[in-house]
PDB file of C-alpha atoms in Angstrom:
ATOM      1  CA  MET A   1      15.900  -1.525 -11.292  1.00  0.00           C
ATOM      2  CA  THR A   2      16.929  -1.448  -7.629  1.00  0.00           C
ATOM      3  CA  GLU A   3      16.631   1.745  -5.603  1.00  0.00           C
ATOM      4  CA  ARG A   4      17.640   2.179  -1.969  1.00  0.00           C
ATOM      5  CA  ILE A   5      14.829   3.947  -0.152  1.00  0.00           C
ATOM      6  CA  GLY A   6      15.948   4.016   3.469  1.00  0.00           C
ATOM      7  CA  SER A   7      17.664   2.318   6.342  1.00  0.00           C
ATOM      8  CA  ARG A   8      16.831   1.100   9.804  1.00  0.00           C
ATOM      9  CA  LYS A   9      18.886   0.794  12.929  1.00  0.00           C
ATOM     10  CA  GLY A  10      19.868  -2.750  13.692  1.00  0.00           C
ATOM     11  CA  PRO A  11      22.162  -4.477  16.159  1.00  0.00           C
ATOM     12  CA  LYS A  12      25.822  -3.879  15.443  1.00  0.00           C
ATOM     13  CA  GLU A  13      27.780  -7.063  15.796  1.00  0.00           C
ATOM     14  CA  LYS A  14      31.525  -7.337  15.663  1.00  0.00           C
ATOM     15  CA  GLY A  15      32.549  -8.906  12.390  1.00  0.00           C
ATOM     16  CA  ALA A  16      29.003  -8.869  11.019  1.00  0.00           C
ATOM     17  CA  ARG A  17      28.721  -9.047   7.244  1.00  0.00           C
ATOM     18  CA  LYS A  18      26.908  -6.032   5.891  1.00  0.00           C
ATOM     19  CA  VAL A  19      26.551  -7.087   2.261  1.00  0.00           C
ATOM     20  CA  ILE A  20      24.389  -9.996   1.085  1.00  0.00           C
ATOM     21  CA  LYS A  21      26.157 -12.824  -0.727  1.00  0.00           C
ATOM     22  CA  GLU A  22      24.879 -15.803  -2.665  1.00  0.00           C
ATOM     23  CA  GLY A  23      24.049 -18.661  -0.305  1.00  0.00           C
ATOM     24  CA  ASP A  24      23.278 -16.370   2.637  1.00  0.00           C
ATOM     25  CA  PHE A  25      20.273 -17.135   4.825  1.00  0.00           C
ATOM     26  CA  VAL A  26      18.480 -13.796   5.121  1.00  0.00           C
ATOM     27  CA  LEU A  27      15.264 -12.599   6.734  1.00  0.00           C
ATOM     28  CA  ILE A  28      13.440  -9.985   4.682  1.00  0.00           C
ATOM     29  CA  ASP A  29      10.244  -7.986   4.971  1.00  0.00           C
ATOM     30  CA  LEU A  30       8.594  -7.307   1.646  1.00  0.00           C
ATOM     31  CA  THR A  31       5.496  -5.954  -0.034  1.00  0.00           C
ATOM     32  CA  GLY A  32       4.747  -6.567  -3.697  1.00  0.00           C
ATOM     33  CA  THR A  33       2.445  -4.343  -5.763  1.00  0.00           C
ATOM     34  CA  VAL A  34       1.395  -4.076  -9.402  1.00  0.00           C
ATOM     35  CA  ARG A  35       2.829  -0.838 -10.769  1.00  0.00           C
ATOM     36  CA  GLU A  36      -0.097  -0.087 -13.074  1.00  0.00           C
ATOM     37  CA  THR A  37      -2.788  -0.434 -10.399  1.00  0.00           C
ATOM     38  CA  ASP A  38      -0.879  -0.167  -7.080  1.00  0.00           C
ATOM     39  CA  GLU A  39      -2.651  -3.389  -6.071  1.00  0.00           C
ATOM     40  CA  THR A  40      -0.895  -5.270  -3.260  1.00  0.00           C
ATOM     41  CA  PHE A  41      -0.598  -8.999  -3.979  1.00  0.00           C
ATOM     42  CA  ASP A  42       2.013 -10.134  -1.445  1.00  0.00           C
ATOM     43  CA  THR A  43       3.271  -8.826   1.890  1.00  0.00           C
ATOM     44  CA  THR A  44       4.832  -9.854   5.189  1.00  0.00           C
ATOM     45  CA  ASP A  45       2.944  -7.019   6.941  1.00  0.00           C
ATOM     46  CA  GLU A  46      -0.279  -8.240   8.567  1.00  0.00           C
ATOM     47  CA  GLU A  47      -1.965  -4.820   8.643  1.00  0.00           C
ATOM     48  CA  ARG A  48      -1.062  -4.196   5.003  1.00  0.00           C
ATOM     49  CA  ALA A  49      -2.525  -7.591   4.091  1.00  0.00           C
ATOM     50  CA  LYS A  50      -5.798  -6.751   5.842  1.00  0.00           C
ATOM     51  CA  LYS A  51      -6.068  -3.353   4.158  1.00  0.00           C
ATOM     52  CA  ALA A  52      -5.367  -4.912   0.755  1.00  0.00           C
ATOM     53  CA  GLY A  53      -7.948  -7.655   1.272  1.00  0.00           C
ATOM     54  CA  ILE A  54      -5.401 -10.461   0.923  1.00  0.00           C
ATOM     55  CA  TYR A  55      -5.164 -11.437   4.597  1.00  0.00           C
ATOM     56  CA  ARG A  56      -5.241 -15.186   5.191  1.00  0.00           C
ATOM     57  CA  GLU A  57      -6.324 -16.589   8.520  1.00  0.00           C
ATOM     58  CA  GLY A  58      -3.648 -18.825  10.000  1.00  0.00           C
ATOM     59  CA  THR A  59      -0.817 -17.217   8.029  1.00  0.00           C
ATOM     60  CA  THR A  60       2.110 -15.929  10.082  1.00  0.00           C
ATOM     61  CA  TYR A  61       3.119 -12.445   8.975  1.00  0.00           C
ATOM     62  CA  GLU A  62       6.793 -11.954   9.756  1.00  0.00           C
ATOM     63  CA  PRO A  63      10.148 -11.514   7.985  1.00  0.00           C
ATOM     64  CA  ARG A  64      10.510 -14.215   5.337  1.00  0.00           C
ATOM     65  CA  LEU A  65      13.461 -16.575   5.161  1.00  0.00           C
ATOM     66  CA  VAL A  66      15.277 -16.600   1.824  1.00  0.00           C
ATOM     67  CA  VAL A  67      18.371 -18.554   0.857  1.00  0.00           C
ATOM     68  CA  VAL A  68      19.910 -16.207  -1.690  1.00  0.00           C
ATOM     69  CA  GLY A  69      20.402 -17.769  -5.108  1.00  0.00           C
ATOM     70  CA  ASP A  70      18.306 -20.876  -4.390  1.00  0.00           C
ATOM     71  CA  GLY A  71      15.169 -19.670  -6.179  1.00  0.00           C
ATOM     72  CA  TRP A  72      13.036 -19.094  -3.089  1.00  0.00           C
ATOM     73  CA  VAL A  73      11.823 -15.801  -4.549  1.00  0.00           C
ATOM     74  CA  LEU A  74      11.271 -14.515  -8.081  1.00  0.00           C
ATOM     75  CA  LYS A  75      14.445 -14.668 -10.139  1.00  0.00           C
ATOM     76  CA  GLY A  76      14.493 -10.885 -10.571  1.00  0.00           C
ATOM     77  CA  ILE A  77      14.572 -10.420  -6.795  1.00  0.00           C
ATOM     78  CA  ASP A  78      16.936 -13.326  -6.144  1.00  0.00           C
ATOM     79  CA  ARG A  79      19.545 -11.893  -8.482  1.00  0.00           C
ATOM     80  CA  ARG A  80      19.304  -8.391  -7.024  1.00  0.00           C
ATOM     81  CA  LEU A  81      19.617  -9.480  -3.394  1.00  0.00           C
ATOM     82  CA  VAL A  82      23.328 -10.094  -3.916  1.00  0.00           C
ATOM     83  CA  GLY A  83      25.202  -6.961  -2.899  1.00  0.00           C
ATOM     84  CA  LEU A  84      22.384  -5.362  -0.889  1.00  0.00           C
ATOM     85  CA  GLU A  85      23.109  -4.177   2.632  1.00  0.00           C
ATOM     86  CA  VAL A  86      21.599  -5.410   5.877  1.00  0.00           C
ATOM     87  CA  ASN A  87      19.304  -3.032   7.817  1.00  0.00           C
ATOM     88  CA  LYS A  88      18.470  -1.040   4.698  1.00  0.00           C
ATOM     89  CA  SER A  89      15.339  -0.818   2.579  1.00  0.00           C
ATOM     90  CA  TYR A  90      15.083  -1.057  -1.188  1.00  0.00           C
ATOM     91  CA  ARG A  91      12.590  -0.759  -4.007  1.00  0.00           C
ATOM     92  CA  ILE A  92      12.972  -3.314  -6.789  1.00  0.00           C
ATOM     93  CA  VAL A  93      11.068  -2.932 -10.055  1.00  0.00           C
ATOM     94  CA  LEU A  94      10.659  -6.121 -12.076  1.00  0.00           C
ATOM     95  CA  LYS A  95       9.787  -6.293 -15.748  1.00  0.00           C
ATOM     96  CA  PRO A  96       7.458  -9.164 -16.737  1.00  0.00           C
ATOM     97  CA  GLU A  97      10.438 -11.171 -18.017  1.00  0.00           C
ATOM     98  CA  GLU A  98      11.961 -11.059 -14.519  1.00  0.00           C
ATOM     99  CA  ALA A  99       8.750 -12.035 -12.752  1.00  0.00           C
ATOM    100  CA  PHE A 100       5.867 -14.112 -14.144  1.00  0.00           C
ATOM    101  CA  GLY A 101       6.687 -13.664 -17.811  1.00  0.00           C
ATOM    102  CA  PRO A 102       4.848 -11.874 -20.630  1.00  0.00           C
ATOM    103  CA  ARG A 103       1.223 -12.664 -21.396  1.00  0.00           C
ATOM    104  CA  ASP A 104       0.889 -15.427 -23.985  1.00  0.00           C
ATOM    105  CA  PRO A 105      -2.184 -15.130 -26.267  1.00  0.00           C
ATOM    106  CA  LYS A 106      -1.925 -18.866 -26.945  1.00  0.00           C
ATOM    107  CA  LYS A 107      -2.845 -19.518 -23.324  1.00  0.00           C
ATOM    108  CA  ILE A 108      -6.314 -17.993 -23.761  1.00  0.00           C
ATOM    109  CA  GLU A 109      -9.154 -20.351 -24.673  1.00  0.00           C
ATOM    110  CA  VAL A 110     -12.870 -19.895 -25.346  1.00  0.00           C
ATOM    111  CA  VAL A 111     -15.092 -22.760 -24.165  1.00  0.00           C
ATOM    112  CA  PRO A 112     -18.869 -23.289 -24.061  1.00  0.00           C
ATOM    113  CA  TYR A 113     -20.538 -22.187 -20.837  1.00  0.00           C
ATOM    114  CA  ARG A 114     -22.312 -25.542 -20.572  1.00  0.00           C
ATOM    115  CA  MET A 115     -19.008 -27.424 -20.452  1.00  0.00           C
ATOM    116  CA  LEU A 116     -17.957 -25.557 -17.331  1.00  0.00           C
ATOM    117  CA  ARG A 117     -21.367 -26.105 -15.761  1.00  0.00           C
ATOM    118  CA  ALA A 118     -20.945 -29.821 -16.490  1.00  0.00           C
ATOM    119  CA  GLU A 119     -17.784 -29.644 -14.368  1.00  0.00           C
ATOM    120  CA  GLY A 120     -19.795 -28.143 -11.512  1.00  0.00           C
ATOM    121  CA  VAL A 121     -18.426 -24.631 -12.100  1.00  0.00           C
ATOM    122  CA  THR A 122     -20.590 -21.511 -12.305  1.00  0.00           C
ATOM    123  CA  PRO A 123     -18.249 -19.115 -14.100  1.00  0.00           C
ATOM    124  CA  ARG A 124     -18.115 -15.384 -13.520  1.00  0.00           C
ATOM    125  CA  PRO A 125     -15.493 -12.823 -14.574  1.00  0.00           C
ATOM    126  CA  GLY A 126     -12.447 -12.901 -12.320  1.00  0.00           C
ATOM    127  CA  LEU A 127     -13.186 -16.359 -10.925  1.00  0.00           C
ATOM    128  CA  SER A 128     -10.275 -18.789 -10.663  1.00  0.00           C
ATOM    129  CA  VAL A 129     -11.295 -22.205 -11.962  1.00  0.00           C
ATOM    130  CA  ARG A 130      -9.756 -25.581 -12.651  1.00  0.00           C
ATOM    131  CA  TYR A 131     -10.669 -26.930 -16.069  1.00  0.00           C
ATOM    132  CA  LYS A 132      -9.253 -30.090 -17.627  1.00  0.00           C
ATOM    133  CA  GLY A 133      -6.592 -30.233 -14.937  1.00  0.00           C
ATOM    134  CA  ARG A 134      -5.359 -26.673 -15.490  1.00  0.00           C
ATOM    135  CA  GLU A 135      -5.774 -23.502 -13.458  1.00  0.00           C
ATOM    136  CA  ALA A 136      -7.375 -20.571 -15.277  1.00  0.00           C
ATOM    137  CA  VAL A 137      -9.085 -17.239 -14.665  1.00  0.00           C
ATOM    138  CA  VAL A 138     -12.440 -16.390 -16.249  1.00  0.00           C
ATOM    139  CA  ARG A 139     -11.902 -13.196 -18.247  1.00  0.00           C
ATOM    140  CA  SER A 140     -15.305 -12.746 -19.870  1.00  0.00           C
ATOM    141  CA  ILE A 141     -18.648 -14.421 -20.593  1.00  0.00           C
ATOM    142  CA  SER A 142     -20.628 -13.674 -23.733  1.00  0.00           C
ATOM    143  CA  GLY A 143     -23.195 -15.525 -25.839  1.00  0.00           C
ATOM    144  CA  GLY A 144     -22.861 -18.758 -23.923  1.00  0.00           C
ATOM    145  CA  ARG A 145     -19.083 -18.760 -24.304  1.00  0.00           C
ATOM    146  CA  VAL A 146     -16.471 -18.272 -21.607  1.00  0.00           C
ATOM    147  CA  GLN A 147     -12.973 -16.905 -22.117  1.00  0.00           C
ATOM    148  CA  LEU A 148     -10.429 -18.706 -19.939  1.00  0.00           C
ATOM    149  CA  ASP A 149      -6.961 -17.306 -19.351  1.00  0.00           C
ATOM    150  CA  TYR A 150      -4.298 -19.863 -18.399  1.00  0.00           C
ATOM    151  CA  ASN A 151      -1.568 -17.253 -17.989  1.00  0.00           C
ATOM    152  CA  PRO A 152      -0.348 -16.650 -14.425  1.00  0.00           C
ATOM    153  CA  PRO A 153      -2.525 -13.855 -12.946  1.00  0.00           C
ATOM    154  CA  LEU A 154       0.458 -11.485 -12.805  1.00  0.00           C
ATOM    155  CA  ALA A 155       1.860 -12.331 -16.236  1.00  0.00           C
ATOM    156  CA  GLY A 156       2.630  -9.250 -18.296  1.00  0.00           C
ATOM    157  CA  ARG A 157       2.636  -6.967 -15.251  1.00  0.00           C
ATOM    158  CA  VAL A 158       5.435  -4.729 -14.004  1.00  0.00           C
ATOM    159  CA  LEU A 159       5.874  -5.514 -10.308  1.00  0.00           C
ATOM    160  CA  VAL A 160       7.251  -3.290  -7.564  1.00  0.00           C
ATOM    161  CA  TYR A 161       8.733  -4.830  -4.425  1.00  0.00           C
ATOM    162  CA  ASP A 162       9.548  -2.764  -1.357  1.00  0.00           C
ATOM    163  CA  LEU A 163      11.804  -4.859   0.833  1.00  0.00           C
ATOM    164  CA  SER A 164      13.949  -4.525   3.918  1.00  0.00           C
ATOM    165  CA  ILE A 165      16.882  -6.779   4.747  1.00  0.00           C
ATOM    166  CA  ARG A 166      16.398  -7.543   8.443  1.00  0.00           C
ATOM    167  CA  ARG A 167      19.068 -10.084   9.309  1.00  0.00           C
ATOM    168  CA  VAL A 168      21.632 -12.505   7.958  1.00  0.00           C
ATOM    169  CA  LEU A 169      21.642 -15.819   9.825  1.00  0.00           C
ATOM    170  CA  ARG A 170      25.143 -17.127  10.417  1.00  0.00           C
ATOM    171  CA  ASP A 171      24.900 -19.705  13.182  1.00  0.00           C
ATOM    172  CA  PRO A 172      24.190 -23.215  11.768  1.00  0.00           C
ATOM    173  CA  LYS A 173      21.674 -23.972  14.532  1.00  0.00           C
ATOM    174  CA  GLU A 174      19.860 -20.727  13.847  1.00  0.00           C
ATOM    175  CA  LYS A 175      19.699 -21.595  10.151  1.00  0.00           C
ATOM    176  CA  ILE A 176      18.248 -25.033  10.886  1.00  0.00           C
ATOM    177  CA  ALA A 177      15.663 -23.566  13.261  1.00  0.00           C
ATOM    178  CA  ALA A 178      14.682 -21.011  10.610  1.00  0.00           C
ATOM    179  CA  LEU A 179      14.292 -23.744   7.984  1.00  0.00           C
ATOM    180  CA  ILE A 180      12.074 -25.772  10.306  1.00  0.00           C
ATOM    181  CA  HIS A 181       9.975 -22.698  11.054  1.00  0.00           C
ATOM    182  CA  ARG A 182       9.596 -21.912   7.351  1.00  0.00           C
ATOM    183  CA  TRP A 183       8.292 -25.350   6.427  1.00  0.00           C
ATOM    184  CA  LEU A 184       6.501 -26.085   9.722  1.00  0.00           C
ATOM    185  CA  PRO A 185       5.438 -22.664  11.065  1.00  0.00           C
ATOM    186  CA  SER A 186       3.239 -24.190  13.774  1.00  0.00           C
ATOM    187  CA  VAL A 187       6.255 -25.906  15.362  1.00  0.00           C
ATOM    188  CA  ASP A 188       7.839 -24.017  18.266  1.00  0.00           C
ATOM    189  CA  THR A 189      11.556 -24.337  17.527  1.00  0.00           C
ATOM    190  CA  LYS A 190      12.371 -23.010  21.004  1.00  0.00           C
ATOM    191  CA  ALA A 191      10.752 -26.082  22.532  1.00  0.00           C
ATOM    192  CA  PHE A 192      13.581 -28.404  21.503  1.00  0.00           C
ATOM    193  CA  THR A 193      17.363 -28.402  21.323  1.00  0.00           C
ATOM    194  CA  ILE A 194      19.234 -28.601  18.019  1.00  0.00           C
ATOM    195  CA  ARG A 195      22.509 -30.522  18.084  1.00  0.00           C
ATOM    196  CA  ILE A 196      24.933 -30.807  15.185  1.00  0.00           C
ATOM    197  CA  ARG A 197      27.472 -33.617  15.078  1.00  0.00           C
ATOM    198  CA  GLY A 198      29.517 -33.659  11.927  1.00  0.00           C
ATOM    199  CA  ASP A 199      27.064 -33.734   9.031  1.00  0.00           C
ATOM    200  CA  LYS A 200      24.177 -34.926  11.205  1.00  0.00           C
ATOM    201  CA  VAL A 201      21.554 -32.857  13.015  1.00  0.00           C
TER     202      VAL A 201
END
């Protein structure tokens, strides 16, 4: 489900495209929460990240670059970006099938506590561990046995994304600079000149 929840004033450019199309380079602000608990698990807002306890030192909090249709975001969001309008805000609700998938009981395993200790791990409920080359979350400990859950942490959850479409990048040089910034955020793209000659940059 996609619901428009507001709009913001943005620069009006002659000939500017107002509707997102597949292949567009767009900058979006977003915040993702779990519907059942209202827990924030992802955001481009630094203050929101700090309040939610998910702030990461060294992370740049700013509108996120997405190439629509290229799988840079969850498939449920990627598909719904097409047709949205620039400078407007939306709420997108994703069912588990559109996000991290349903919970799979076959991905839950019970192992002896001593085997984890032999791996140098002191398990406790909620701890993320790596066991036999796989990432898991400790769900419970009882009678010397530990329940490990190999499902993605957000599997089976209904997710709510509040997002705002900030800009569509049209200029090829601007797109290249944005790509460099996405993959190398510490690089100051204003410190060098981008030249395009044919199919070479």
